[in-house]
Structures are given as C-alpha cells and as structure tokens.
C-alpha cells in the first residue's frame, strides 16, 4: 500500500504524466465530440497542463540545486562566464529547451 | 574521460523554455488553416474543425506555460529574454481573429478570382461554354456552373455544414426570389448565395 502511494506520488511528480493526461483529454474530445465533454476538456486539459508546467519548473529547480555547476543542466550558454559553468545569478530557467 | 554533463529531460526543458521550433510553426499552420476555412461563403467545415482543435491545443499548451512562467521568479527572466517568441503566438491569434472576423480572406480570394469568374460567367451565359460540373476558376474549386434566372450560379464544394453556398452573377440586376435560396450582394453584379438544406 505504502509502496503504491510512493509510486503514485513519484508518477505525479513527472511532467510527462500530466502532459499525457492533457493529450488524452483533447483526443477524447476529438473522438467523442459530445457536448458533455466540452466542460470536462475546458477544465481538465488546462489543469493538467498547469500541473505539467509546475512540476517541470520544480524539477528544473531541484536540478539546479543538485547540479549548480551545470546551471540547471539545460545547456544554455547564454551569459556564460566560463565554459561549462553558466551564470545563473538571475535564477533563470534557461531557454535552451524550446518547443 | 570527463562524464557527460547532466541534463534535464527534454520535456522538462521544453515546458520551461520559450515557444520555439514546434509551437511557432504549429501556430502559423493553424492560423493559415483557419484563414483558409473562412475564405469562401459558408466556410469550409473540415479545415475549420481541424483548425479549431489545433487552436484549442495551442491555447492549452501556451497559456499554462506563460502564466506559470509569469508567476514564478525562476520563470520571469526567461519570459523577458524571449519576449518576442512568447508574443508571437497571441499576436498570430489576434491577426487571424481580426482578419477572419473582417472577412478579409474571402474578400481577397474573391478579388483575385473575380476576373476569371466573370469570364466564365459571360462564357456560360452566352453559350460559348457549356454549363457543367467541377472545375477550377481563379482560386476557387467550383462544383457546378449553371444558368439561373438571367444569371450564372457557381456552386462551391465542401462549404457550409448542411447548407450549400456559392457565388452568383446577375448582370441585369437583383437575383429572383427563390424559396430555399437566399442572396447577399457582394459588389457589382456579384452575389453570394446560400441554399438551405
């Protein structure tokens, strides 16, 4: 039981799980375009995406705290003082990753 | 040998980074699809539906990322640094909404096709060309060209949901009253028609 709770908490801490929930909700709307689904999509899809983005920022913050010498491990070299040691004084979550 | 630099997962970097190589082209594609869907009388139902779903998806992706980035101290510098990329999606949405609600796509498409439509209408009305089915005239695919009440009617395929729509050319004046067809004047001898199902 406790192990399952831990597994669930770990899963909910992954942005990918929330992105999948968001995607499933939108796909459900396309496949079953019933009027009853619209309020569900309007609430569930953005809520899942919000959760995904918040967990992603938390993951990035934890990563920065663990690997301060890598500047968050995002590979963003903008404003780098020394190669491999980016300046992170502004606390920015760098924009090397983009979508 | 130095160990590889640890990196965040790709999805995490994408969610905390600015819109880029996927979201911006998807936004542009969605905008073009939506503009195309309103570029004929009655609109094209299929492209409008697809464009609507894509626009909903974009909004669901963009808004939470922007709001969370704005709310968090570690997100705001990224928004400031890449403000142009963040502004691009809502700017595209505003342009598409403005052009669509003003009827610009249909006006432009009709203006660019008007000479060809007029030429075809004259040819059909004088009998130089037969009435007929599918053909391409100007920038429009036309499903039928028929003489009607002193003018020529052009049917547009895939427009509307249950109704059918098209253009009509009446050089002698207003179109005749018809029970199931309504006309709306465009300019000169040109009208837009809608036949209820």
PDB file of C-alpha atoms in Angstrom:
ATOM      1  CA  UNK A   1       0.000   0.000   0.000  1.00  0.00           C
ATOM      2  CA  UNK A   2       2.694   2.456   1.091  1.00  0.00           C
ATOM      3  CA  UNK A   3       4.800   1.444  -1.895  1.00  0.00           C
ATOM      4  CA  UNK A   4       1.890   2.174  -4.214  1.00  0.00           C
ATOM      5  CA  UNK A   5       1.420   5.613  -2.656  1.00  0.00           C
ATOM      6  CA  UNK A   6       5.107   6.334  -3.167  1.00  0.00           C
ATOM      7  CA  UNK A   7       4.886   5.145  -6.786  1.00  0.00           C
ATOM      8  CA  UNK A   8       1.809   7.313  -7.371  1.00  0.00           C
ATOM      9  CA  UNK A   9       3.469  10.377  -5.831  1.00  0.00           C
ATOM     10  CA  UNK A  10       6.547   9.787  -7.970  1.00  0.00           C
ATOM     11  CA  UNK A  11       4.396   9.474 -11.104  1.00  0.00           C
ATOM     12  CA  UNK A  12       2.501  12.679 -10.323  1.00  0.00           C
ATOM     13  CA  UNK A  13       5.852  14.467  -9.987  1.00  0.00           C
ATOM     14  CA  UNK A  14       6.644  13.747 -13.636  1.00  0.00           C
ATOM     15  CA  UNK A  15       5.579  16.371 -16.200  1.00  0.00           C
ATOM     16  CA  UNK A  16       5.130  13.654 -18.829  1.00  0.00           C
ATOM     17  CA  UNK A  17       2.245  12.080 -16.889  1.00  0.00           C
ATOM     18  CA  UNK A  18       0.372  15.399 -16.820  1.00  0.00           C
ATOM     19  CA  UNK A  19       1.102  16.083 -20.491  1.00  0.00           C
ATOM     20  CA  UNK A  20      -0.307  12.630 -21.275  1.00  0.00           C
ATOM     21  CA  UNK A  21      -3.461  13.404 -19.245  1.00  0.00           C
ATOM     22  CA  UNK A  22      -3.828  16.670 -21.169  1.00  0.00           C
ATOM     23  CA  UNK A  23      -3.329  14.939 -24.533  1.00  0.00           C
ATOM     24  CA  UNK A  24      -5.793  12.152 -23.691  1.00  0.00           C
ATOM     25  CA  UNK A  25      -8.427  14.721 -22.730  1.00  0.00           C
ATOM     26  CA  UNK A  26      -8.058  16.581 -26.037  1.00  0.00           C
ATOM     27  CA  UNK A  27      -8.002  13.360 -28.079  1.00  0.00           C
ATOM     28  CA  UNK A  28     -11.164  12.223 -26.231  1.00  0.00           C
ATOM     29  CA  UNK A  29     -12.854  15.439 -27.305  1.00  0.00           C
ATOM     30  CA  UNK A  30     -11.910  14.848 -30.941  1.00  0.00           C
ATOM     31  CA  UNK A  31     -13.002  11.206 -30.906  1.00  0.00           C
ATOM     32  CA  UNK A  32     -16.187  11.701 -28.869  1.00  0.00           C
ATOM     33  CA  UNK A  33     -17.325  15.255 -29.653  1.00  0.00           C
ATOM     34  CA  UNK A  34     -20.317  15.164 -27.296  1.00  0.00           C
ATOM     35  CA  UNK A  35     -21.422  18.425 -25.735  1.00  0.00           C
ATOM     36  CA  UNK A  36     -20.979  16.856 -22.304  1.00  0.00           C
ATOM     37  CA  UNK A  37     -17.228  16.515 -22.921  1.00  0.00           C
ATOM     38  CA  UNK A  38     -16.642  20.215 -23.561  1.00  0.00           C
ATOM     39  CA  UNK A  39     -16.782  21.387 -19.911  1.00  0.00           C
ATOM     40  CA  UNK A  40     -14.555  18.459 -18.957  1.00  0.00           C
ATOM     41  CA  UNK A  41     -11.972  19.404 -21.590  1.00  0.00           C
ATOM     42  CA  UNK A  42     -12.210  23.091 -20.719  1.00  0.00           C
ATOM     43  CA  UNK A  43     -11.336  22.274 -17.111  1.00  0.00           C
ATOM     44  CA  UNK A  44      -9.207  19.128 -17.279  1.00  0.00           C
ATOM     45  CA  UNK A  45      -6.841  19.877 -20.181  1.00  0.00           C
ATOM     46  CA  UNK A  46      -5.555  23.281 -18.930  1.00  0.00           C
ATOM     47  CA  UNK A  47      -5.452  21.948 -15.334  1.00  0.00           C
ATOM     48  CA  UNK A  48      -3.294  19.003 -16.444  1.00  0.00           C
ATOM     49  CA  UNK A  49      -1.039  21.339 -18.454  1.00  0.00           C
ATOM     50  CA  UNK A  50      -0.688  23.696 -15.469  1.00  0.00           C
ATOM     51  CA  UNK A  51       0.318  20.702 -13.348  1.00  0.00           C
ATOM     52  CA  UNK A  52       2.813  19.599 -16.033  1.00  0.00           C
ATOM     53  CA  UNK A  53       4.462  23.035 -16.207  1.00  0.00           C
ATOM     54  CA  UNK A  54       4.611  23.445 -12.415  1.00  0.00           C
ATOM     55  CA  UNK A  55       6.207  20.006 -11.981  1.00  0.00           C
ATOM     56  CA  UNK A  56       8.650  20.814 -14.798  1.00  0.00           C
ATOM     57  CA  UNK A  57       9.717  24.043 -13.046  1.00  0.00           C
ATOM     58  CA  UNK A  58      10.068  22.154  -9.751  1.00  0.00           C
ATOM     59  CA  UNK A  59      12.147  19.509 -11.497  1.00  0.00           C
ATOM     60  CA  UNK A  60      14.335  22.227 -13.029  1.00  0.00           C
ATOM     61  CA  UNK A  61      14.735  23.962  -9.648  1.00  0.00           C
ATOM     62  CA  UNK A  62      15.699  20.669  -7.975  1.00  0.00           C
ATOM     63  CA  UNK A  63      18.157  20.008 -10.785  1.00  0.00           C
ATOM     64  CA  UNK A  64      19.749  23.444 -10.386  1.00  0.00           C
ATOM     65  CA  UNK A  65      20.078  22.867  -6.650  1.00  0.00           C
ATOM     66  CA  UNK A  66      21.697  19.466  -7.221  1.00  0.00           C
ATOM     67  CA  UNK A  67      23.993  20.485 -10.064  1.00  0.00           C
ATOM     68  CA  UNK A  68      24.719  24.192  -9.556  1.00  0.00           C
ATOM     69  CA  UNK A  69      27.933  23.847 -11.567  1.00  0.00           C
ATOM     70  CA  UNK A  70      25.914  22.900 -14.664  1.00  0.00           C
ATOM     71  CA  UNK A  71      23.486  25.790 -14.435  1.00  0.00           C
ATOM     72  CA  UNK A  72      20.487  23.536 -14.393  1.00  0.00           C
ATOM     73  CA  UNK A  73      21.849  21.140 -16.959  1.00  0.00           C
ATOM     74  CA  UNK A  74      19.927  22.764 -19.754  1.00  0.00           C
ATOM     75  CA  UNK A  75      22.953  23.506 -21.867  1.00  0.00           C
ATOM     76  CA  UNK A  76      22.065  27.186 -22.162  1.00  0.00           C
ATOM     77  CA  UNK A  77      25.355  29.002 -22.677  1.00  0.00           C
ATOM     78  CA  UNK A  78      23.938  32.491 -22.802  1.00  0.00           C
ATOM     79  CA  UNK A  79      25.941  34.755 -20.472  1.00  0.00           C
ATOM     80  CA  UNK A  80      28.407  32.013 -19.648  1.00  0.00           C
ATOM     81  CA  UNK A  81      31.322  33.226 -17.585  1.00  0.00           C
ATOM     82  CA  UNK A  82      33.435  30.111 -18.073  1.00  0.00           C
ATOM     83  CA  UNK A  83      32.824  27.227 -20.444  1.00  0.00           C
ATOM     84  CA  UNK A  84      30.650  24.659 -18.709  1.00  0.00           C
ATOM     85  CA  UNK A  85      29.779  26.981 -15.834  1.00  0.00           C
ATOM     86  CA  UNK A  86      26.922  29.225 -16.935  1.00  0.00           C
ATOM     87  CA  UNK A  87      25.959  32.215 -14.850  1.00  0.00           C
ATOM     88  CA  UNK A  88      22.696  31.521 -13.098  1.00  0.00           C
ATOM     89  CA  UNK A  89      22.664  34.569 -10.831  1.00  0.00           C
ATOM     90  CA  UNK A  90      19.292  35.677 -12.208  1.00  0.00           C
ATOM     91  CA  UNK A  91      17.707  32.355 -11.258  1.00  0.00           C
ATOM     92  CA  UNK A  92      16.512  31.959 -14.847  1.00  0.00           C
ATOM     93  CA  UNK A  93      15.253  28.642 -16.044  1.00  0.00           C
ATOM     94  CA  UNK A  94      17.151  28.842 -19.275  1.00  0.00           C
ATOM     95  CA  UNK A  95      15.574  28.716 -22.645  1.00  0.00           C
ATOM     96  CA  UNK A  96      17.797  26.171 -24.330  1.00  0.00           C
ATOM     97  CA  UNK A  97      14.876  23.793 -24.286  1.00  0.00           C
ATOM     98  CA  UNK A  98      12.122  25.003 -26.549  1.00  0.00           C
ATOM     99  CA  UNK A  99       9.013  23.601 -28.032  1.00  0.00           C
TER     100      UNK A  99
ATOM    101  CA  UNK B   1      37.486  10.952 -19.765  1.00  0.00           C
ATOM    102  CA  UNK B   2      35.010  13.508 -18.314  1.00  0.00           C
ATOM    103  CA  UNK B   3      31.480  12.299 -17.522  1.00  0.00           C
ATOM    104  CA  UNK B   4      28.723  13.735 -19.727  1.00  0.00           C
ATOM    105  CA  UNK B   5      27.078  16.915 -18.480  1.00  0.00           C
ATOM    106  CA  UNK B   6      23.823  16.019 -16.697  1.00  0.00           C
ATOM    107  CA  UNK B   7      20.807  17.424 -18.493  1.00  0.00           C
ATOM    108  CA  UNK B   8      17.166  17.836 -17.664  1.00  0.00           C
ATOM    109  CA  UNK B   9      14.712  15.651 -19.602  1.00  0.00           C
ATOM    110  CA  UNK B  10      13.735  17.087 -22.967  1.00  0.00           C
ATOM    111  CA  UNK B  11      10.086  17.529 -21.939  1.00  0.00           C
ATOM    112  CA  UNK B  12      11.055  19.474 -18.806  1.00  0.00           C
ATOM    113  CA  UNK B  13      13.289  21.774 -20.856  1.00  0.00           C
ATOM    114  CA  UNK B  14      10.527  22.238 -23.420  1.00  0.00           C
ATOM    115  CA  UNK B  15       7.900  23.061 -20.782  1.00  0.00           C
ATOM    116  CA  UNK B  16      10.121  25.620 -19.048  1.00  0.00           C
ATOM    117  CA  UNK B  17      11.561  27.105 -22.243  1.00  0.00           C
ATOM    118  CA  UNK B  18      10.083  29.571 -24.720  1.00  0.00           C
ATOM    119  CA  UNK B  19       7.899  28.587 -27.694  1.00  0.00           C
ATOM    120  CA  UNK B  20      10.206  27.530 -30.492  1.00  0.00           C
ATOM    121  CA  UNK B  21      10.673  25.112 -33.327  1.00  0.00           C
ATOM    122  CA  UNK B  22       7.397  23.197 -32.787  1.00  0.00           C
ATOM    123  CA  UNK B  23       4.921  25.608 -31.273  1.00  0.00           C
ATOM    124  CA  UNK B  24       5.565  28.582 -33.567  1.00  0.00           C
ATOM    125  CA  UNK B  25       5.250  26.673 -36.875  1.00  0.00           C
ATOM    126  CA  UNK B  26       2.193  24.879 -35.460  1.00  0.00           C
ATOM    127  CA  UNK B  27       0.703  28.285 -34.612  1.00  0.00           C
ATOM    128  CA  UNK B  28       1.397  29.575 -38.128  1.00  0.00           C
ATOM    129  CA  UNK B  29      -0.084  26.412 -39.685  1.00  0.00           C
ATOM    130  CA  UNK B  30      -3.192  26.696 -37.500  1.00  0.00           C
ATOM    131  CA  UNK B  31      -3.595  30.345 -38.469  1.00  0.00           C
ATOM    132  CA  UNK B  32      -3.333  29.563 -42.183  1.00  0.00           C
ATOM    133  CA  UNK B  33      -5.807  26.690 -41.826  1.00  0.00           C
ATOM    134  CA  UNK B  34      -8.320  28.915 -40.029  1.00  0.00           C
ATOM    135  CA  UNK B  35      -7.890  31.712 -42.602  1.00  0.00           C
ATOM    136  CA  UNK B  36      -8.431  29.196 -45.412  1.00  0.00           C
ATOM    137  CA  UNK B  37     -11.534  27.837 -43.648  1.00  0.00           C
ATOM    138  CA  UNK B  38     -13.231  31.269 -43.827  1.00  0.00           C
ATOM    139  CA  UNK B  39     -12.062  32.132 -47.343  1.00  0.00           C
ATOM    140  CA  UNK B  40     -15.313  31.027 -49.051  1.00  0.00           C
ATOM    141  CA  UNK B  41     -19.018  31.692 -48.425  1.00  0.00           C
ATOM    142  CA  UNK B  42     -20.226  29.413 -45.620  1.00  0.00           C
ATOM    143  CA  UNK B  43     -16.675  28.417 -44.779  1.00  0.00           C
ATOM    144  CA  UNK B  44     -15.015  25.021 -45.135  1.00  0.00           C
ATOM    145  CA  UNK B  45     -16.252  22.821 -42.309  1.00  0.00           C
ATOM    146  CA  UNK B  46     -13.396  20.275 -42.244  1.00  0.00           C
ATOM    147  CA  UNK B  47     -10.495  22.762 -42.106  1.00  0.00           C
ATOM    148  CA  UNK B  48     -12.447  24.881 -39.594  1.00  0.00           C
ATOM    149  CA  UNK B  49     -12.900  21.871 -37.308  1.00  0.00           C
ATOM    150  CA  UNK B  50      -9.254  20.835 -37.590  1.00  0.00           C
ATOM    151  CA  UNK B  51      -8.086  24.439 -37.112  1.00  0.00           C
ATOM    152  CA  UNK B  52     -10.344  24.803 -34.084  1.00  0.00           C
ATOM    153  CA  UNK B  53      -8.940  21.682 -32.419  1.00  0.00           C
ATOM    154  CA  UNK B  54      -5.365  22.832 -33.167  1.00  0.00           C
ATOM    155  CA  UNK B  55      -6.123  26.311 -31.813  1.00  0.00           C
ATOM    156  CA  UNK B  56      -7.588  24.779 -28.641  1.00  0.00           C
ATOM    157  CA  UNK B  57      -4.473  22.595 -28.278  1.00  0.00           C
ATOM    158  CA  UNK B  58      -2.186  25.603 -28.761  1.00  0.00           C
ATOM    159  CA  UNK B  59      -4.112  27.609 -26.164  1.00  0.00           C
ATOM    160  CA  UNK B  60      -3.955  24.708 -23.709  1.00  0.00           C
ATOM    161  CA  UNK B  61      -0.175  24.472 -24.231  1.00  0.00           C
ATOM    162  CA  UNK B  62       0.665  28.186 -24.373  1.00  0.00           C
ATOM    163  CA  UNK B  63      -1.497  29.711 -21.604  1.00  0.00           C
ATOM    164  CA  UNK B  64      -0.376  27.496 -18.665  1.00  0.00           C
ATOM    165  CA  UNK B  65       3.284  27.807 -19.686  1.00  0.00           C
ATOM    166  CA  UNK B  66       3.021  31.597 -19.894  1.00  0.00           C
ATOM    167  CA  UNK B  67       1.019  32.005 -16.670  1.00  0.00           C
ATOM    168  CA  UNK B  68       3.290  29.704 -14.634  1.00  0.00           C
ATOM    169  CA  UNK B  69       6.393  31.375 -16.114  1.00  0.00           C
ATOM    170  CA  UNK B  70       4.974  34.769 -15.166  1.00  0.00           C
ATOM    171  CA  UNK B  71       4.053  33.655 -11.656  1.00  0.00           C
ATOM    172  CA  UNK B  72       7.394  32.075 -10.807  1.00  0.00           C
ATOM    173  CA  UNK B  73      10.540  34.044 -10.008  1.00  0.00           C
ATOM    174  CA  UNK B  74      12.620  31.493 -11.965  1.00  0.00           C
ATOM    175  CA  UNK B  75      10.312  31.809 -14.969  1.00  0.00           C
ATOM    176  CA  UNK B  76      10.117  35.579 -15.441  1.00  0.00           C
ATOM    177  CA  UNK B  77      13.707  36.087 -16.707  1.00  0.00           C
ATOM    178  CA  UNK B  78      13.025  33.565 -19.462  1.00  0.00           C
ATOM    179  CA  UNK B  79       9.868  35.422 -20.484  1.00  0.00           C
ATOM    180  CA  UNK B  80      11.774  38.723 -20.586  1.00  0.00           C
ATOM    181  CA  UNK B  81      14.655  37.280 -22.552  1.00  0.00           C
ATOM    182  CA  UNK B  82      12.486  35.555 -25.156  1.00  0.00           C
ATOM    183  CA  UNK B  83       9.593  38.033 -25.170  1.00  0.00           C
ATOM    184  CA  UNK B  84       9.327  38.017 -28.979  1.00  0.00           C
ATOM    185  CA  UNK B  85       8.782  34.254 -29.110  1.00  0.00           C
ATOM    186  CA  UNK B  86       6.221  34.433 -26.306  1.00  0.00           C
ATOM    187  CA  UNK B  87       4.409  37.284 -28.036  1.00  0.00           C
ATOM    188  CA  UNK B  88       4.353  35.540 -31.425  1.00  0.00           C
ATOM    189  CA  UNK B  89       1.514  33.081 -30.661  1.00  0.00           C
ATOM    190  CA  UNK B  90      -1.024  35.605 -29.232  1.00  0.00           C
ATOM    191  CA  UNK B  91      -0.045  38.032 -31.991  1.00  0.00           C
ATOM    192  CA  UNK B  92      -0.793  35.392 -34.629  1.00  0.00           C
ATOM    193  CA  UNK B  93      -4.094  34.610 -32.875  1.00  0.00           C
ATOM    194  CA  UNK B  94      -5.068  38.301 -32.873  1.00  0.00           C
ATOM    195  CA  UNK B  95      -4.173  38.735 -36.550  1.00  0.00           C
ATOM    196  CA  UNK B  96      -6.111  35.610 -37.569  1.00  0.00           C
ATOM    197  CA  UNK B  97      -9.137  36.604 -35.455  1.00  0.00           C
ATOM    198  CA  UNK B  98      -9.068  40.162 -36.848  1.00  0.00           C
ATOM    199  CA  UNK B  99      -8.685  39.120 -40.498  1.00  0.00           C
ATOM    200  CA  UNK B 100     -11.273  36.355 -40.132  1.00  0.00           C
ATOM    201  CA  UNK B 101     -13.925  38.485 -38.430  1.00  0.00           C
ATOM    202  CA  UNK B 102     -13.431  41.263 -41.012  1.00  0.00           C
ATOM    203  CA  UNK B 103     -13.938  38.767 -43.848  1.00  0.00           C
ATOM    204  CA  UNK B 104     -10.574  39.609 -45.386  1.00  0.00           C
ATOM    205  CA  UNK B 105      -9.657  36.059 -46.551  1.00  0.00           C
ATOM    206  CA  UNK B 106     -12.866  35.712 -48.590  1.00  0.00           C
ATOM    207  CA  UNK B 107     -12.635  39.281 -49.939  1.00  0.00           C
ATOM    208  CA  UNK B 108      -9.037  38.779 -51.073  1.00  0.00           C
ATOM    209  CA  UNK B 109      -9.712  35.360 -52.601  1.00  0.00           C
ATOM    210  CA  UNK B 110     -12.781  36.634 -54.410  1.00  0.00           C
ATOM    211  CA  UNK B 111     -10.987  39.774 -55.650  1.00  0.00           C
ATOM    212  CA  UNK B 112      -8.141  37.652 -57.029  1.00  0.00           C
ATOM    213  CA  UNK B 113     -10.622  35.276 -58.715  1.00  0.00           C
ATOM    214  CA  UNK B 114     -13.185  37.823 -59.874  1.00  0.00           C
ATOM    215  CA  UNK B 115     -11.824  38.297 -63.409  1.00  0.00           C
ATOM    216  CA  UNK B 116     -11.756  34.538 -64.029  1.00  0.00           C
ATOM    217  CA  UNK B 117     -15.247  34.073 -62.541  1.00  0.00           C
ATOM    218  CA  UNK B 118     -16.591  36.939 -64.661  1.00  0.00           C
ATOM    219  CA  UNK B 119     -15.043  35.473 -67.805  1.00  0.00           C
ATOM    220  CA  UNK B 120     -16.567  32.058 -67.053  1.00  0.00           C
ATOM    221  CA  UNK B 121     -19.955  33.602 -66.220  1.00  0.00           C
ATOM    222  CA  UNK B 122     -20.061  35.516 -69.501  1.00  0.00           C
ATOM    223  CA  UNK B 123     -18.982  32.467 -71.483  1.00  0.00           C
ATOM    224  CA  UNK B 124     -21.659  30.265 -69.896  1.00  0.00           C
ATOM    225  CA  UNK B 125     -24.419  32.880 -70.169  1.00  0.00           C
ATOM    226  CA  UNK B 126     -23.750  33.414 -73.895  1.00  0.00           C
ATOM    227  CA  UNK B 127     -23.498  29.682 -74.526  1.00  0.00           C
ATOM    228  CA  UNK B 128     -19.843  29.850 -75.558  1.00  0.00           C
ATOM    229  CA  UNK B 129     -19.097  27.411 -72.768  1.00  0.00           C
ATOM    230  CA  UNK B 130     -21.432  24.669 -71.523  1.00  0.00           C
ATOM    231  CA  UNK B 131     -22.873  24.546 -68.041  1.00  0.00           C
ATOM    232  CA  UNK B 132     -21.165  21.898 -66.060  1.00  0.00           C
ATOM    233  CA  UNK B 133     -19.593  20.370 -63.016  1.00  0.00           C
ATOM    234  CA  UNK B 134     -16.279  20.511 -61.224  1.00  0.00           C
ATOM    235  CA  UNK B 135     -13.642  22.860 -62.446  1.00  0.00           C
ATOM    236  CA  UNK B 136     -11.149  25.349 -61.087  1.00  0.00           C
ATOM    237  CA  UNK B 137     -11.914  29.021 -61.688  1.00  0.00           C
ATOM    238  CA  UNK B 138      -9.452  31.530 -60.299  1.00  0.00           C
ATOM    239  CA  UNK B 139      -8.584  30.465 -56.754  1.00  0.00           C
ATOM    240  CA  UNK B 140     -11.848  28.557 -56.234  1.00  0.00           C
ATOM    241  CA  UNK B 141     -12.740  24.938 -56.868  1.00  0.00           C
ATOM    242  CA  UNK B 142     -16.236  25.060 -58.318  1.00  0.00           C
ATOM    243  CA  UNK B 143     -18.610  22.083 -58.145  1.00  0.00           C
ATOM    244  CA  UNK B 144     -21.225  23.414 -60.597  1.00  0.00           C
ATOM    245  CA  UNK B 145     -21.730  26.273 -63.058  1.00  0.00           C
ATOM    246  CA  UNK B 146     -25.389  26.705 -64.060  1.00  0.00           C
ATOM    247  CA  UNK B 147     -27.552  29.382 -65.687  1.00  0.00           C
ATOM    248  CA  UNK B 148     -30.198  30.630 -63.311  1.00  0.00           C
ATOM    249  CA  UNK B 149     -32.800  33.388 -63.623  1.00  0.00           C
ATOM    250  CA  UNK B 150     -30.866  35.620 -66.004  1.00  0.00           C
ATOM    251  CA  UNK B 151     -27.531  34.985 -64.321  1.00  0.00           C
ATOM    252  CA  UNK B 152     -24.983  32.301 -63.639  1.00  0.00           C
ATOM    253  CA  UNK B 153     -24.550  30.431 -60.376  1.00  0.00           C
ATOM    254  CA  UNK B 154     -21.292  28.904 -59.157  1.00  0.00           C
ATOM    255  CA  UNK B 155     -21.521  26.170 -56.519  1.00  0.00           C
ATOM    256  CA  UNK B 156     -18.619  25.772 -54.109  1.00  0.00           C
ATOM    257  CA  UNK B 157     -17.900  22.227 -52.856  1.00  0.00           C
ATOM    258  CA  UNK B 158     -17.415  21.412 -49.154  1.00  0.00           C
ATOM    259  CA  UNK B 159     -18.652  24.803 -47.991  1.00  0.00           C
ATOM    260  CA  UNK B 160     -21.093  25.194 -45.112  1.00  0.00           C
ATOM    261  CA  UNK B 161     -22.216  22.414 -42.780  1.00  0.00           C
ATOM    262  CA  UNK B 162     -25.625  21.294 -44.045  1.00  0.00           C
ATOM    263  CA  UNK B 163     -26.337  24.188 -46.418  1.00  0.00           C
ATOM    264  CA  UNK B 164     -24.660  24.739 -49.774  1.00  0.00           C
ATOM    265  CA  UNK B 165     -23.024  28.019 -50.739  1.00  0.00           C
ATOM    266  CA  UNK B 166     -21.629  29.726 -53.782  1.00  0.00           C
ATOM    267  CA  UNK B 167     -21.378  32.849 -55.895  1.00  0.00           C
ATOM    268  CA  UNK B 168     -23.909  34.157 -58.390  1.00  0.00           C
ATOM    269  CA  UNK B 169     -23.530  36.635 -61.257  1.00  0.00           C
ATOM    270  CA  UNK B 170     -26.572  38.726 -62.171  1.00  0.00           C
ATOM    271  CA  UNK B 171     -25.572  41.481 -64.652  1.00  0.00           C
ATOM    272  CA  UNK B 172     -29.155  42.722 -65.168  1.00  0.00           C
ATOM    273  CA  UNK B 173     -29.950  43.431 -61.522  1.00  0.00           C
ATOM    274  CA  UNK B 174     -31.023  41.713 -58.332  1.00  0.00           C
ATOM    275  CA  UNK B 175     -31.485  37.912 -58.354  1.00  0.00           C
ATOM    276  CA  UNK B 176     -35.006  36.454 -58.429  1.00  0.00           C
ATOM    277  CA  UNK B 177     -36.805  35.481 -55.210  1.00  0.00           C
ATOM    278  CA  UNK B 178     -36.382  31.779 -54.521  1.00  0.00           C
ATOM    279  CA  UNK B 179     -37.895  29.891 -51.577  1.00  0.00           C
ATOM    280  CA  UNK B 180     -34.831  27.924 -50.486  1.00  0.00           C
ATOM    281  CA  UNK B 181     -32.074  30.227 -51.698  1.00  0.00           C
ATOM    282  CA  UNK B 182     -31.022  33.488 -50.115  1.00  0.00           C
ATOM    283  CA  UNK B 183     -28.731  36.013 -51.800  1.00  0.00           C
ATOM    284  CA  UNK B 184     -26.394  38.578 -50.297  1.00  0.00           C
ATOM    285  CA  UNK B 185     -24.942  41.293 -52.500  1.00  0.00           C
ATOM    286  CA  UNK B 186     -21.152  41.383 -52.706  1.00  0.00           C
ATOM    287  CA  UNK B 187     -20.200  44.004 -55.293  1.00  0.00           C
ATOM    288  CA  UNK B 188     -21.297  44.943 -58.820  1.00  0.00           C
ATOM    289  CA  UNK B 189     -23.187  42.030 -60.412  1.00  0.00           C
ATOM    290  CA  UNK B 190     -21.870  39.556 -57.841  1.00  0.00           C
ATOM    291  CA  UNK B 191     -23.870  37.902 -55.071  1.00  0.00           C
ATOM    292  CA  UNK B 192     -23.176  35.215 -52.513  1.00  0.00           C
ATOM    293  CA  UNK B 193     -25.884  32.570 -52.279  1.00  0.00           C
ATOM    294  CA  UNK B 194     -26.918  30.064 -49.649  1.00  0.00           C
ATOM    295  CA  UNK B 195     -29.286  27.182 -50.249  1.00  0.00           C
ATOM    296  CA  UNK B 196     -30.832  25.783 -47.076  1.00  0.00           C
ATOM    297  CA  UNK B 197     -30.950  22.043 -46.653  1.00  0.00           C
TER     298      UNK B 197
END
